[in-house]
CSV table of C-alpha atoms and ligand atoms in Angstrom, one decimal:
chain,number,residue,atom,x,y,z
A,1,UNK,CA,-30.6,-52.1,-16.9
A,2,UNK,CA,-34.4,-52.6,-17.1
A,3,UNK,CA,-35.4,-51.0,-13.8
A,4,UNK,CA,-36.4,-47.4,-13.6
A,5,UNK,CA,-33.4,-45.5,-12.3
A,6,UNK,CA,-35.2,-42.4,-11.6
A,7,UNK,CA,-35.9,-43.0,-8.0
A,8,UNK,CA,-35.3,-40.5,-5.2
A,9,UNK,CA,-33.0,-41.2,-2.3
A,10,UNK,CA,-34.9,-40.2,0.9
A,11,UNK,CA,-33.8,-36.8,2.0
A,12,UNK,CA,-32.8,-37.9,5.5
A,13,UNK,CA,-30.2,-40.2,4.0
A,14,UNK,CA,-28.6,-37.5,1.8
A,15,UNK,CA,-25.3,-35.8,2.7
A,16,UNK,CA,-25.6,-32.1,3.4
A,17,UNK,CA,-22.8,-31.5,0.9
A,18,UNK,CA,-22.8,-33.9,-2.1
A,19,UNK,CA,-19.3,-33.2,-3.4
A,20,UNK,CA,-17.1,-36.4,-3.1
A,21,UNK,CA,-15.0,-35.9,-6.2
A,22,UNK,CA,-11.2,-36.6,-6.0
A,23,UNK,CA,-10.3,-33.3,-7.7
A,24,UNK,CA,-11.5,-30.7,-8.2
A,25,UNK,CA,-13.0,-31.4,-4.8
A,26,UNK,CA,-15.2,-29.8,-2.2
A,27,UNK,CA,-14.3,-26.1,-1.6
A,28,UNK,CA,-15.6,-25.0,1.8
A,29,UNK,CA,-18.3,-22.4,1.7
A,30,UNK,CA,-16.5,-20.4,4.5
A,31,UNK,CA,-13.6,-20.0,2.2
A,32,UNK,CA,-15.7,-18.8,-0.7
A,33,UNK,CA,-17.6,-16.3,1.6
A,34,UNK,CA,-14.2,-15.0,2.8
A,35,UNK,CA,-13.1,-14.6,-0.8
A,36,UNK,CA,-16.3,-12.6,-1.6
A,37,UNK,CA,-15.5,-10.3,1.4
A,38,UNK,CA,-12.1,-9.3,0.0
A,39,UNK,CA,-13.4,-9.1,-3.5
A,40,UNK,CA,-12.7,-5.3,-3.8
A,41,UNK,CA,-9.4,-5.1,-2.1
A,42,UNK,CA,-7.8,-8.3,-3.3
A,43,UNK,CA,-9.4,-9.7,-6.5
A,44,UNK,CA,-8.6,-7.8,-9.5
A,45,UNK,CA,-5.5,-6.2,-8.0
A,46,UNK,CA,-1.9,-6.4,-9.1
A,47,UNK,CA,0.0,-9.5,-8.2
A,48,UNK,CA,3.1,-7.3,-7.9
A,49,UNK,CA,1.6,-5.3,-5.0
A,50,UNK,CA,1.3,-6.0,-1.3
A,51,UNK,CA,-2.3,-7.4,-1.0
A,52,UNK,CA,-1.4,-10.3,-3.3
A,53,UNK,CA,2.2,-10.6,-2.3
A,54,UNK,CA,1.2,-10.8,1.4
A,55,UNK,CA,-1.2,-13.5,0.5
A,56,UNK,CA,1.6,-15.5,-1.1
A,57,UNK,CA,3.6,-14.9,2.0
A,58,UNK,CA,0.8,-16.2,4.2
A,59,UNK,CA,0.6,-19.3,1.9
A,60,UNK,CA,4.3,-20.0,2.4
A,61,UNK,CA,4.2,-19.4,6.2
A,62,UNK,CA,1.1,-21.4,6.6
A,63,UNK,CA,2.5,-24.4,4.7
A,64,UNK,CA,5.8,-24.2,6.6
A,65,UNK,CA,3.9,-24.4,9.8
A,66,UNK,CA,1.5,-27.2,8.6
A,67,UNK,CA,4.4,-29.4,7.5
A,68,UNK,CA,6.8,-28.4,10.3
A,69,UNK,CA,9.4,-27.6,7.7
A,70,UNK,CA,13.0,-27.1,8.6
A,71,UNK,CA,14.0,-23.4,8.4
A,72,UNK,CA,16.3,-23.9,5.4
A,73,UNK,CA,13.6,-25.3,3.1
A,74,UNK,CA,12.0,-23.2,0.4
A,75,UNK,CA,8.5,-23.1,-1.1
A,76,UNK,CA,8.3,-22.4,-4.8
A,77,UNK,CA,5.1,-21.8,-6.8
A,78,UNK,CA,4.1,-21.4,-10.4
A,79,UNK,CA,1.3,-21.8,-12.8
A,80,UNK,CA,0.0,-24.9,-14.5
A,81,UNK,CA,-0.7,-27.5,-11.8
A,82,UNK,CA,1.0,-30.8,-11.1
A,83,UNK,CA,1.0,-32.0,-14.7
A,84,UNK,CA,3.0,-29.0,-15.7
A,85,UNK,CA,5.3,-29.5,-12.8
A,86,UNK,CA,6.3,-32.8,-14.3
A,87,UNK,CA,7.8,-30.9,-17.2
A,88,UNK,CA,9.3,-28.4,-14.8
A,89,UNK,CA,11.0,-31.2,-12.9
A,90,UNK,CA,12.2,-32.9,-16.1
A,91,UNK,CA,13.9,-29.6,-17.1
A,92,UNK,CA,15.1,-28.3,-13.7
A,93,UNK,CA,15.4,-31.1,-11.1
A,94,UNK,CA,16.5,-34.3,-12.8
A,95,UNK,CA,20.1,-34.2,-13.8
A,96,UNK,CA,20.4,-37.2,-16.1
A,97,UNK,CA,18.7,-40.2,-14.7
A,98,UNK,CA,15.6,-41.1,-12.7
A,99,UNK,CA,13.8,-44.0,-11.2
A,100,UNK,CA,10.0,-43.9,-11.1
A,101,UNK,CA,7.5,-46.0,-9.1
A,102,UNK,CA,4.6,-46.5,-11.5
A,103,UNK,CA,1.3,-47.8,-10.0
A,104,UNK,CA,-1.5,-45.9,-11.7
A,105,UNK,CA,-2.3,-43.1,-14.1
A,106,UNK,CA,-0.6,-40.2,-12.4
A,107,UNK,CA,2.7,-41.9,-11.6
A,108,UNK,CA,2.8,-43.2,-15.1
A,109,UNK,CA,2.3,-39.8,-16.7
A,110,UNK,CA,5.4,-38.4,-14.9
A,111,UNK,CA,7.5,-41.3,-16.2
A,112,UNK,CA,6.1,-40.7,-19.7
A,113,UNK,CA,7.0,-37.0,-19.6
A,114,UNK,CA,10.6,-37.9,-18.6
A,115,UNK,CA,10.9,-40.6,-21.2
A,116,UNK,CA,10.3,-38.1,-24.0
A,117,UNK,CA,12.8,-35.5,-22.7
A,118,UNK,CA,15.8,-35.6,-25.1
A,119,UNK,CA,18.3,-34.2,-22.5
A,120,UNK,CA,17.7,-37.0,-20.0
A,121,UNK,CA,19.5,-40.3,-20.4
A,122,UNK,CA,18.4,-43.1,-18.0
A,123,UNK,CA,14.8,-43.9,-17.0
A,124,UNK,CA,14.2,-46.8,-14.6
A,125,UNK,CA,10.5,-47.8,-14.1
A,126,UNK,CA,9.4,-50.0,-11.3
A,127,UNK,CA,5.8,-50.9,-11.9
A,128,UNK,CA,3.0,-52.8,-10.2
A,129,UNK,CA,-0.5,-53.7,-11.0
A,130,UNK,CA,-3.2,-51.2,-10.2
A,131,UNK,CA,-4.3,-51.7,-6.6
A,132,UNK,CA,-0.8,-52.7,-5.5
A,133,UNK,CA,2.4,-50.6,-4.9
A,134,UNK,CA,6.0,-51.1,-6.0
A,135,UNK,CA,9.0,-50.0,-3.9
A,136,UNK,CA,12.3,-48.3,-4.7
A,137,UNK,CA,15.4,-50.2,-5.6
A,138,UNK,CA,18.7,-48.4,-4.7
A,139,UNK,CA,20.5,-47.6,-7.9
A,140,UNK,CA,22.8,-44.9,-9.3
A,141,UNK,CA,20.2,-42.6,-10.7
A,142,UNK,CA,20.2,-39.0,-9.5
A,143,UNK,CA,16.5,-38.7,-8.9
A,144,UNK,CA,13.8,-41.0,-7.4
A,145,UNK,CA,10.1,-40.2,-8.2
A,146,UNK,CA,7.4,-41.3,-5.9
A,147,UNK,CA,3.6,-40.6,-5.6
A,148,UNK,CA,2.4,-40.5,-2.1
A,149,UNK,CA,-1.2,-41.2,-3.0
A,150,UNK,CA,-2.0,-42.7,-6.5
A,151,UNK,CA,-5.4,-40.9,-6.9
A,152,UNK,CA,-6.4,-43.2,-9.8
A,153,UNK,CA,-6.4,-46.4,-7.8
A,154,UNK,CA,-6.6,-45.3,-4.1
A,155,UNK,CA,-3.2,-46.7,-3.2
A,156,UNK,CA,-0.8,-44.8,-0.9
A,157,UNK,CA,2.8,-45.6,-0.1
A,158,UNK,CA,5.2,-44.6,2.7
A,159,UNK,CA,7.8,-42.0,1.8
A,160,UNK,CA,11.3,-43.2,2.5
A,161,UNK,CA,14.6,-42.6,0.9
A,162,UNK,CA,16.0,-45.6,-0.9
A,163,UNK,CA,18.2,-47.3,1.7
A,164,UNK,CA,21.8,-46.1,1.8
A,165,UNK,CA,21.2,-43.2,-0.6
A,166,UNK,CA,21.6,-39.8,1.0
A,167,UNK,CA,20.2,-36.5,-0.4
A,168,UNK,CA,23.6,-35.6,-1.5
A,169,UNK,CA,23.6,-38.5,-4.0
A,170,UNK,CA,20.0,-38.4,-5.2
A,171,UNK,CA,16.9,-36.4,-4.8
A,172,UNK,CA,13.5,-37.8,-3.8
A,173,UNK,CA,10.7,-36.1,-5.6
A,174,UNK,CA,7.2,-36.7,-4.3
A,175,UNK,CA,4.0,-36.1,-6.2
A,176,UNK,CA,1.7,-35.3,-3.2
A,177,UNK,CA,-1.1,-33.8,-5.2
A,178,UNK,CA,-3.9,-35.7,-3.5
A,179,UNK,CA,-2.0,-36.4,-0.3
A,180,UNK,CA,-0.6,-33.0,0.8
A,181,UNK,CA,-2.7,-31.8,3.7
A,182,UNK,CA,-4.4,-35.1,4.3
A,183,UNK,CA,-1.5,-37.4,5.1
A,184,UNK,CA,1.6,-37.1,7.3
A,185,UNK,CA,5.1,-37.1,5.8
A,186,UNK,CA,8.6,-36.6,7.1
A,187,UNK,CA,10.8,-33.9,5.4
A,188,UNK,CA,13.9,-36.0,6.3
A,189,UNK,CA,12.8,-38.5,3.7
A,190,UNK,CA,12.0,-36.1,0.8
A,191,UNK,CA,13.6,-33.4,-1.2
A,192,UNK,CA,10.8,-32.0,-3.2
A,193,UNK,CA,7.1,-32.4,-2.1
A,194,UNK,CA,4.9,-31.0,-4.8
A,195,UNK,CA,1.2,-30.6,-5.3
A,196,UNK,CA,-1.7,-28.6,-6.7
A,197,UNK,CA,-4.3,-27.2,-4.3
A,198,UNK,CA,-7.6,-28.6,-5.7
A,199,UNK,CA,-7.6,-31.7,-3.6
A,200,UNK,CA,-6.9,-31.7,0.2
A,201,UNK,CA,-6.5,-27.9,0.1
A,202,UNK,CA,-10.0,-27.4,-1.2
A,203,UNK,CA,-9.1,-24.8,-3.7
A,204,UNK,CA,-9.1,-24.4,-7.4
A,205,UNK,CA,-6.7,-25.9,-9.9
A,206,UNK,CA,-4.0,-24.3,-12.0
A,207,UNK,CA,-1.2,-23.7,-9.4
A,208,UNK,CA,1.8,-25.9,-8.6
A,209,UNK,CA,3.5,-25.6,-5.2
A,210,UNK,CA,6.8,-27.3,-4.7
A,211,UNK,CA,8.4,-27.6,-1.2
A,212,UNK,CA,12.1,-28.0,-1.6
A,213,UNK,CA,15.0,-29.1,0.6
A,214,UNK,CA,18.4,-27.4,0.5
A,215,UNK,CA,19.6,-30.3,-1.7
A,216,UNK,CA,16.8,-29.7,-4.2
A,217,UNK,CA,17.5,-25.9,-4.3
A,218,UNK,CA,21.1,-26.6,-4.9
A,219,UNK,CA,20.3,-29.0,-7.7
A,220,UNK,CA,18.0,-26.3,-9.2
A,221,UNK,CA,20.8,-23.7,-9.1
A,222,UNK,CA,23.3,-26.1,-10.6
A,223,UNK,CA,21.2,-27.2,-13.5
A,224,UNK,CA,20.3,-23.5,-14.1
A,225,UNK,CA,23.9,-22.5,-14.4
A,226,UNK,CA,24.6,-25.4,-16.9
A,227,UNK,CA,24.1,-25.0,-20.6
A,228,UNK,CA,20.7,-26.9,-20.7
A,229,UNK,CA,18.0,-25.1,-22.6
A,230,UNK,CA,14.9,-24.5,-20.4
A,231,UNK,CA,11.8,-22.7,-21.7
A,232,UNK,CA,11.2,-19.7,-19.5
A,233,UNK,CA,7.7,-20.8,-18.4
A,234,UNK,CA,9.1,-24.1,-17.2
A,235,UNK,CA,12.2,-22.7,-15.5
A,236,UNK,CA,12.1,-23.6,-11.8
A,237,UNK,CA,15.0,-21.3,-11.1
A,238,UNK,CA,13.0,-18.4,-12.4
A,239,UNK,CA,10.1,-19.6,-10.2
A,240,UNK,CA,12.4,-19.8,-7.2
A,241,UNK,CA,13.6,-16.2,-7.7
A,242,UNK,CA,10.0,-15.0,-8.0
A,243,UNK,CA,8.8,-17.1,-5.0
A,244,UNK,CA,11.4,-15.6,-2.8
A,245,UNK,CA,9.8,-12.2,-3.5
A,246,UNK,CA,6.3,-13.7,-2.9
A,247,UNK,CA,5.5,-13.5,-6.6
A,248,UNK,CA,5.1,-15.8,-9.6
A,249,UNK,CA,6.7,-15.5,-13.0
A,250,UNK,CA,3.4,-14.7,-14.7
A,251,UNK,CA,0.0,-13.9,-13.4
A,252,UNK,CA,-1.5,-16.5,-11.0
A,253,UNK,CA,-5.2,-17.1,-10.3
A,254,UNK,CA,-5.6,-14.9,-7.2
A,255,UNK,CA,-8.7,-16.8,-6.1
A,256,UNK,CA,-6.8,-20.1,-6.1
A,257,UNK,CA,-4.1,-18.6,-3.9
A,258,UNK,CA,-6.7,-17.1,-1.5
A,259,UNK,CA,-8.7,-20.3,-1.2
A,260,UNK,CA,-5.6,-22.3,-0.5
A,261,UNK,CA,-4.5,-19.9,2.2
A,262,UNK,CA,-7.9,-20.1,3.8
A,263,UNK,CA,-7.8,-23.9,3.9
A,264,UNK,CA,-4.2,-24.1,5.2
A,265,UNK,CA,-5.0,-21.6,8.0
A,266,UNK,CA,-8.2,-23.6,8.8
A,267,UNK,CA,-6.0,-26.7,9.2
A,268,UNK,CA,-3.4,-24.9,11.3
A,269,UNK,CA,-6.0,-23.2,13.5
A,270,UNK,CA,-7.7,-26.5,14.3
A,271,UNK,CA,-4.6,-28.5,15.3
A,272,UNK,CA,-2.5,-28.8,12.1
A,273,UNK,CA,-1.6,-31.7,9.9
A,274,UNK,CA,-2.3,-34.4,12.5
A,275,UNK,CA,-5.9,-33.0,12.9
A,276,UNK,CA,-6.5,-32.8,9.1
A,277,UNK,CA,-5.0,-36.2,8.4
A,278,UNK,CA,-7.1,-37.6,11.3
A,279,UNK,CA,-10.3,-36.4,9.6
A,280,UNK,CA,-9.4,-38.1,6.3
A,281,UNK,CA,-8.4,-41.2,8.2
A,282,UNK,CA,-11.7,-41.4,10.1
A,283,UNK,CA,-13.7,-40.9,6.9
A,284,UNK,CA,-11.8,-43.4,4.8
A,285,UNK,CA,-11.9,-46.0,7.6
A,286,UNK,CA,-15.6,-45.7,7.8
A,287,UNK,CA,-15.9,-46.4,4.0
A,288,UNK,CA,-13.5,-49.3,4.0
A,289,UNK,CA,-15.3,-50.8,7.1
A,290,UNK,CA,-18.6,-50.3,5.4
A,291,UNK,CA,-17.4,-52.1,2.2
A,292,UNK,CA,-15.8,-54.9,4.1
A,293,UNK,CA,-19.1,-55.7,5.8
A,294,UNK,CA,-21.2,-55.2,2.7
A,295,UNK,CA,-22.4,-58.3,0.8
A,296,UNK,CA,-22.1,-56.5,-2.6
A,297,UNK,CA,-19.0,-54.3,-2.1
A,298,UNK,CA,-15.3,-54.6,-1.1
A,299,UNK,CA,-12.3,-52.4,-0.9
A,300,UNK,CA,-10.4,-52.5,-4.3
A,301,UNK,CA,-7.0,-52.5,-2.6
A,302,UNK,CA,-6.6,-55.8,-0.9
A,303,UNK,CA,-3.6,-54.9,1.3
A,304,UNK,CA,-5.0,-52.8,4.1
A,305,UNK,CA,-1.7,-51.1,4.8
A,306,UNK,CA,-1.5,-49.4,1.4
A,307,UNK,CA,-5.2,-48.4,1.3
A,308,UNK,CA,-5.4,-44.6,0.7
A,309,UNK,CA,-6.7,-42.5,3.6
A,310,UNK,CA,-7.8,-39.8,1.2
A,311,UNK,CA,-9.3,-41.6,-1.8
A,312,UNK,CA,-11.3,-44.7,-1.2
A,313,UNK,CA,-11.8,-47.1,-4.1
A,314,UNK,CA,-14.6,-49.6,-3.7
A,315,UNK,CA,-15.4,-52.5,-6.1
A,316,UNK,CA,-19.0,-53.5,-6.5
A,317,UNK,CA,-20.2,-57.0,-7.1
A,318,UNK,CA,-21.2,-57.9,-10.7
A,319,UNK,CA,-24.8,-57.9,-9.7
A,320,UNK,CA,-24.6,-54.1,-9.2
A,321,UNK,CA,-23.6,-51.8,-12.0
A,322,UNK,CA,-21.4,-49.0,-10.6
A,323,UNK,CA,-22.4,-46.7,-13.5
A,324,UNK,CA,-26.1,-47.0,-12.4
A,325,UNK,CA,-25.1,-46.2,-8.8
A,326,UNK,CA,-23.1,-43.2,-9.9
A,327,UNK,CA,-25.9,-42.0,-12.2
A,328,UNK,CA,-28.6,-42.3,-9.6
A,329,UNK,CA,-26.4,-40.6,-7.0
A,330,UNK,CA,-25.7,-37.7,-9.4
A,331,UNK,CA,-29.4,-37.2,-10.0
A,332,UNK,CA,-29.8,-37.0,-6.2
A,333,UNK,CA,-26.9,-34.4,-5.8
A,334,UNK,CA,-24.2,-36.9,-4.8
A,335,UNK,CA,-21.5,-36.0,-7.2
A,336,UNK,CA,-18.3,-37.5,-8.8
A,337,UNK,CA,-18.1,-40.9,-7.2
A,338,UNK,CA,-17.2,-42.8,-10.3
A,339,UNK,CA,-14.1,-44.9,-10.5
A,340,UNK,CA,-11.1,-43.6,-12.5
A,341,UNK,CA,-12.2,-44.0,-16.2
A,342,UNK,CA,-9.1,-45.8,-17.5
A,343,UNK,CA,-9.1,-48.3,-14.7
A,344,UNK,CA,-12.3,-49.7,-16.3
A,345,UNK,CA,-13.5,-51.4,-13.1
A,346,UNK,CA,-17.0,-51.8,-11.6
A,347,UNK,CA,-15.9,-49.3,-9.0
A,348,UNK,CA,-16.7,-46.3,-6.9
A,349,UNK,CA,-14.1,-43.8,-5.9
A,350,UNK,CA,-14.8,-41.5,-3.0
A,351,UNK,CA,-12.6,-38.6,-1.8
A,352,UNK,CA,-12.2,-38.4,1.9
A,353,UNK,CA,-10.2,-35.1,1.9
A,354,UNK,CA,-10.1,-33.1,5.2
A,355,UNK,CA,-12.8,-30.7,4.1
A,356,UNK,CA,-15.4,-33.4,3.7
A,357,UNK,CA,-17.4,-33.9,6.9
A,358,UNK,CA,-17.4,-37.4,8.4
A,359,UNK,CA,-21.1,-37.1,9.0
A,360,UNK,CA,-21.6,-36.7,5.3
A,361,UNK,CA,-19.5,-39.8,4.7
A,362,UNK,CA,-21.8,-41.7,7.0
A,363,UNK,CA,-24.8,-40.4,5.2
A,364,UNK,CA,-23.1,-41.3,1.9
A,365,UNK,CA,-22.8,-44.9,2.8
A,366,UNK,CA,-26.5,-44.9,4.0
A,367,UNK,CA,-27.5,-43.5,0.6
A,368,UNK,CA,-25.4,-46.1,-1.1
A,369,UNK,CA,-27.1,-48.9,0.9
A,370,UNK,CA,-30.4,-47.5,-0.2
A,371,UNK,CA,-29.4,-47.3,-3.9
A,372,UNK,CA,-27.8,-50.7,-3.9
A,373,UNK,CA,-30.9,-52.2,-2.1
A,374,UNK,CA,-33.2,-50.8,-4.8
A,375,UNK,CA,-31.0,-52.0,-7.7
A,376,UNK,CA,-30.7,-55.6,-6.4
B,401,LIG,C1,-4.8,-34.7,-9.6
B,401,LIG,C2,-3.4,-35.2,-9.7
B,401,LIG,C3,-2.5,-34.8,-10.6
B,401,LIG,C4,-2.8,-33.8,-11.7
B,401,LIG,O1,-3.0,-32.5,-11.1
B,401,LIG,P1,-3.2,-31.3,-12.1
B,401,LIG,O2,-3.2,-30.1,-11.2
B,401,LIG,O3,-4.6,-31.5,-12.7
B,401,LIG,O4,-2.2,-31.3,-13.1
B,401,LIG,C5,-1.2,-35.3,-10.5
B,401,LIG,N1,-0.8,-36.2,-9.6
B,401,LIG,C6,-1.7,-36.7,-8.7
B,401,LIG,C7,-1.3,-37.7,-7.8
B,401,LIG,C8,-3.0,-36.2,-8.7
B,401,LIG,O5,-3.9,-36.7,-7.8
């Protein structure tokens, strides 16, 4: 790059809030202000007493409403985020054998965690190239592992049980870390829908939340009564017992729980999951449409039906260096739009989670037009 990259994007083109990262992601100011307001009655108080336990209760009720959960489902939470939950699942949800759809970094990490577990026997991996998506093959495994939205590539897949396999034969586990709250799903097709709240739920990291069907709960109880050794901190049956009492096994981040509740209630008060998913859909459609009509950009995911509504990945033409675009944007307050490192493409990756305003997405593409125009 020989040009001077220290130019300024005109202020009328700049988004009001410059946070477009795919996680951690934009935390709404209203939520942070509300947290400050309860700082003396909630923060710094015991997680075994009512103020915090009631907040965990609100989290569970709010999520049950948001996802229209059947009455007999349970919501379990614990510390460590989604990555830790992969180990939790390997210990407490997979009986012996699992099939994994692998189509990017996150889905591959769960398969790797399972591969190394000495107590599990069969691992089936169905893989596709980054930017595409594989589908399940009915088999005799006891667990199927899907990722609703592969955050590393911006590919999302429909959630469906493998055909002819009921929940009584095999569980469907869904990593919904970047999808939950921004995409629709049908509980009839899933047994365990898990996520961490630093993406669509505009909170902080460190917590995992697993929404479990009766079949998943019964699997948890069965494995727990077997002679499998499970480290206490990874024991989902222990987490289940605590969650039923609106607690966690060990101390959670109280601010993370509060911010998540605030975001869930914000979604519910405005029309629920359809409303939240609609916001993401409008924002991502704008970006894909922009890229399709741009001479120097195009959506990375060529099949429109698997393009993510919550994380848009955009390839740039060779004549534009994405690192320069990302760098100039950052200097102008537009943050975290680089492609996933390991993918190694000349790419931008832009979160379109529900908290991000569509008007800011429109301004973002105007800013990108300006930056690309200057770099050409
Ligand atoms: C972000 C993300 C994770 C990792 O979440 P952590 O809370 O950082 O462990 C896992 N899976 C998907 C799909 C993600 O987007």
